[in-house]
Tab-separated table of C-alpha atoms in Angstrom:
chain	number	residue	atom	x	y	z
A	20	MET	CA	75.232	95.718	18.569
A	21	GLY	CA	71.482	96.303	18.693
A	22	GLU	CA	68.821	93.836	17.646
A	23	SER	CA	67.253	94.358	14.241
A	24	LEU	CA	63.466	94.508	14.466
A	25	LEU	CA	61.338	95.414	11.494
A	26	PRO	CA	58.432	97.760	12.119
A	27	ALA	CA	55.030	96.109	12.091
A	28	PRO	CA	53.118	96.735	8.865
A	29	PRO	CA	49.783	98.497	9.310
A	30	ALA	CA	46.914	96.045	9.783
A	31	SER	CA	43.779	96.548	7.711
A	32	PRO	CA	40.981	94.448	6.237
A	33	GLU	CA	42.602	95.065	2.840
A	34	THR	CA	45.873	93.364	3.874
A	35	ALA	CA	44.449	90.573	6.079
A	36	LYS	CA	44.594	87.963	3.293
A	37	PHE	CA	48.216	88.908	2.532
A	38	VAL	CA	49.210	88.460	6.190
A	39	ALA	CA	47.344	85.143	6.462
A	40	ALA	CA	49.159	83.825	3.372
A	41	ALA	CA	52.493	85.146	4.680
A	42	ARG	CA	51.988	83.189	7.908
A	43	GLU	CA	51.811	80.091	5.643
A	44	GLY	CA	54.972	81.160	3.786
A	45	ARG	CA	53.091	82.238	0.645
A	46	PHE	CA	53.699	85.579	-1.078
A	47	LEU	CA	50.690	87.317	-2.627
A	48	ILE	CA	50.465	90.319	-4.923
A	49	ARG	CA	47.427	91.923	-6.542
A	50	ARG	CA	46.612	92.001	-10.240
A	51	CYS	CA	44.003	94.151	-11.965
A	52	THR	CA	41.023	92.297	-13.409
A	53	VAL	CA	40.640	95.020	-16.082
A	54	CYS	CA	44.138	95.926	-17.383
A	55	ALA	CA	45.831	92.737	-16.023
A	56	LYS	CA	48.784	94.671	-14.552
A	57	PRO	CA	50.229	93.387	-11.278
A	58	HIS	CA	51.207	95.907	-8.620
A	59	TRP	CA	52.836	96.318	-5.260
A	60	TYR	CA	51.797	97.603	-2.571
A	61	PRO	CA	48.581	95.524	-2.513
A	62	ARG	CA	45.414	97.569	-2.823
A	63	ALA	CA	41.870	96.865	-3.949
A	64	ILE	CA	41.833	99.499	-6.700
A	65	CYS	CA	44.326	99.331	-9.576
A	66	PRO	CA	46.797	102.252	-9.488
A	67	PHE	CA	47.028	102.127	-13.301
A	68	CYS	CA	43.410	102.119	-14.486
A	69	GLY	CA	41.169	102.237	-11.394
A	70	GLY	CA	39.821	98.720	-11.952
A	71	GLU	CA	39.224	96.071	-9.317
A	72	THR	CA	42.078	93.803	-8.332
A	73	GLN	CA	42.423	90.241	-7.131
A	74	TRP	CA	45.049	88.353	-5.152
A	75	GLU	CA	47.432	85.959	-6.868
A	76	GLU	CA	50.333	83.918	-5.604
A	77	ALA	CA	53.734	85.246	-6.657
A	78	THR	CA	56.956	83.303	-7.115
A	79	GLY	CA	58.898	85.238	-4.484
A	80	ARG	CA	61.741	85.683	-6.970
A	81	GLY	CA	63.117	88.850	-8.466
A	82	GLU	CA	66.223	90.866	-9.142
A	83	LEU	CA	67.971	93.620	-7.268
A	84	TYR	CA	67.091	96.955	-8.895
A	85	ALA	CA	68.814	99.308	-6.421
A	86	PHE	CA	70.129	99.139	-2.862
A	87	SER	CA	71.802	101.113	-0.102
A	88	THR	CA	73.468	99.770	3.027
A	89	LEU	CA	73.228	101.878	6.157
A	90	MET	CA	76.560	101.076	7.801
A	91	ARG	CA	76.134	103.545	10.670
A	92	ALA	CA	72.931	101.886	11.840
A	93	ASP	CA	73.169	99.489	14.766
A	94	PRO	CA	73.165	96.904	13.338
A	95	PRO	CA	73.849	97.895	9.700
A	96	TYR	CA	71.110	96.947	7.235
A	97	THR	CA	70.437	97.062	3.506
A	98	LEU	CA	67.348	98.684	1.989
A	99	ALA	CA	66.590	97.785	-1.598
A	100	TYR	CA	64.214	97.940	-4.501
A	101	VAL	CA	63.548	94.480	-5.903
A	102	THR	CA	61.801	93.995	-9.236
A	103	LEU	CA	59.620	90.929	-8.830
A	104	ALA	CA	59.479	88.246	-11.536
A	105	GLU	CA	55.826	89.244	-12.002
A	106	GLY	CA	56.824	92.838	-12.861
A	107	PRO	CA	56.246	95.226	-9.944
A	108	THR	CA	59.147	96.763	-8.032
A	109	MET	CA	58.934	96.834	-4.251
A	110	MET	CA	60.961	98.394	-1.449
A	111	THR	CA	62.295	95.790	0.954
A	112	ASN	CA	65.256	94.728	3.075
A	113	ILE	CA	68.093	92.486	1.917
A	114	VAL	CA	69.026	90.031	4.671
A	115	ASP	CA	71.601	87.283	5.214
A	116	ALA	CA	73.928	88.823	2.636
A	117	ASP	CA	77.304	90.531	2.573
A	118	PRO	CA	76.550	94.058	1.296
A	119	ALA	CA	79.904	94.112	-0.535
A	120	ALA	CA	78.801	91.081	-2.565
A	121	LEU	CA	75.501	92.612	-3.755
A	122	ALA	CA	75.100	93.786	-7.346
A	123	ILE	CA	72.397	95.454	-9.414
A	124	GLY	CA	70.592	92.783	-11.455
A	125	GLN	CA	71.471	90.030	-8.962
A	126	PRO	CA	68.751	87.350	-8.602
A	127	VAL	CA	67.078	87.344	-5.186
A	128	ARG	CA	64.408	85.285	-3.436
A	129	ILE	CA	61.960	86.002	-0.676
A	130	VAL	CA	62.587	85.160	2.967
A	131	TRP	CA	60.198	86.002	5.759
A	132	ARG	CA	61.254	87.926	8.863
A	133	ALA	CA	59.111	88.665	11.908
A	134	ALA	CA	58.162	92.268	12.625
A	135	GLU	CA	58.058	93.663	16.150
A	136	ASP	CA	54.589	92.184	16.630
A	137	GLY	CA	55.407	88.841	14.940
A	138	THR	CA	53.780	89.663	11.589
A	139	PRO	CA	55.771	88.111	8.723
A	140	VAL	CA	57.467	90.743	6.544
A	141	PRO	CA	58.773	89.947	3.049
A	142	CYS	CA	62.535	90.452	2.822
A	143	PHE	CA	64.931	89.180	0.182
A	144	THR	CA	68.275	87.405	0.056
A	145	PRO	CA	70.536	86.468	-2.857
A	146	ALA	CA	69.001	83.530	-4.759
A	147	ASP	CA	72.179	81.487	-4.396
A	148	GLN	CA	72.092	81.675	-0.564
A	149	PRO	CA	71.382	78.333	1.124
A	150	THR	CA	67.840	77.916	2.370
């Protein structure tokens, strides 16, 4: 079986604070200062109203919205959409979980995995998994 390495996320001045927080184990999202809506993928301009946004710490909890396991990959892996407790839905990987035991609506929590270059990448695992 091959080794699972996540691709490195693109580095930019806009994501530097996110990566720095991730290295400390903190998960940040952005929220608009005008319409107050949170969003994912982090960006400086609100995708809803065009207002400015600011960073805020998120809980790292959510629920499984949709998922697909690629069994023919080496090794197999599960891609998913997770709706965060704060509201936005993000694409991510589900790790440390039996794909047959996953279910839509299942509570999940964040876990950090290293990308090819060592950058922490937010992944999720079932909330009832041991830490």
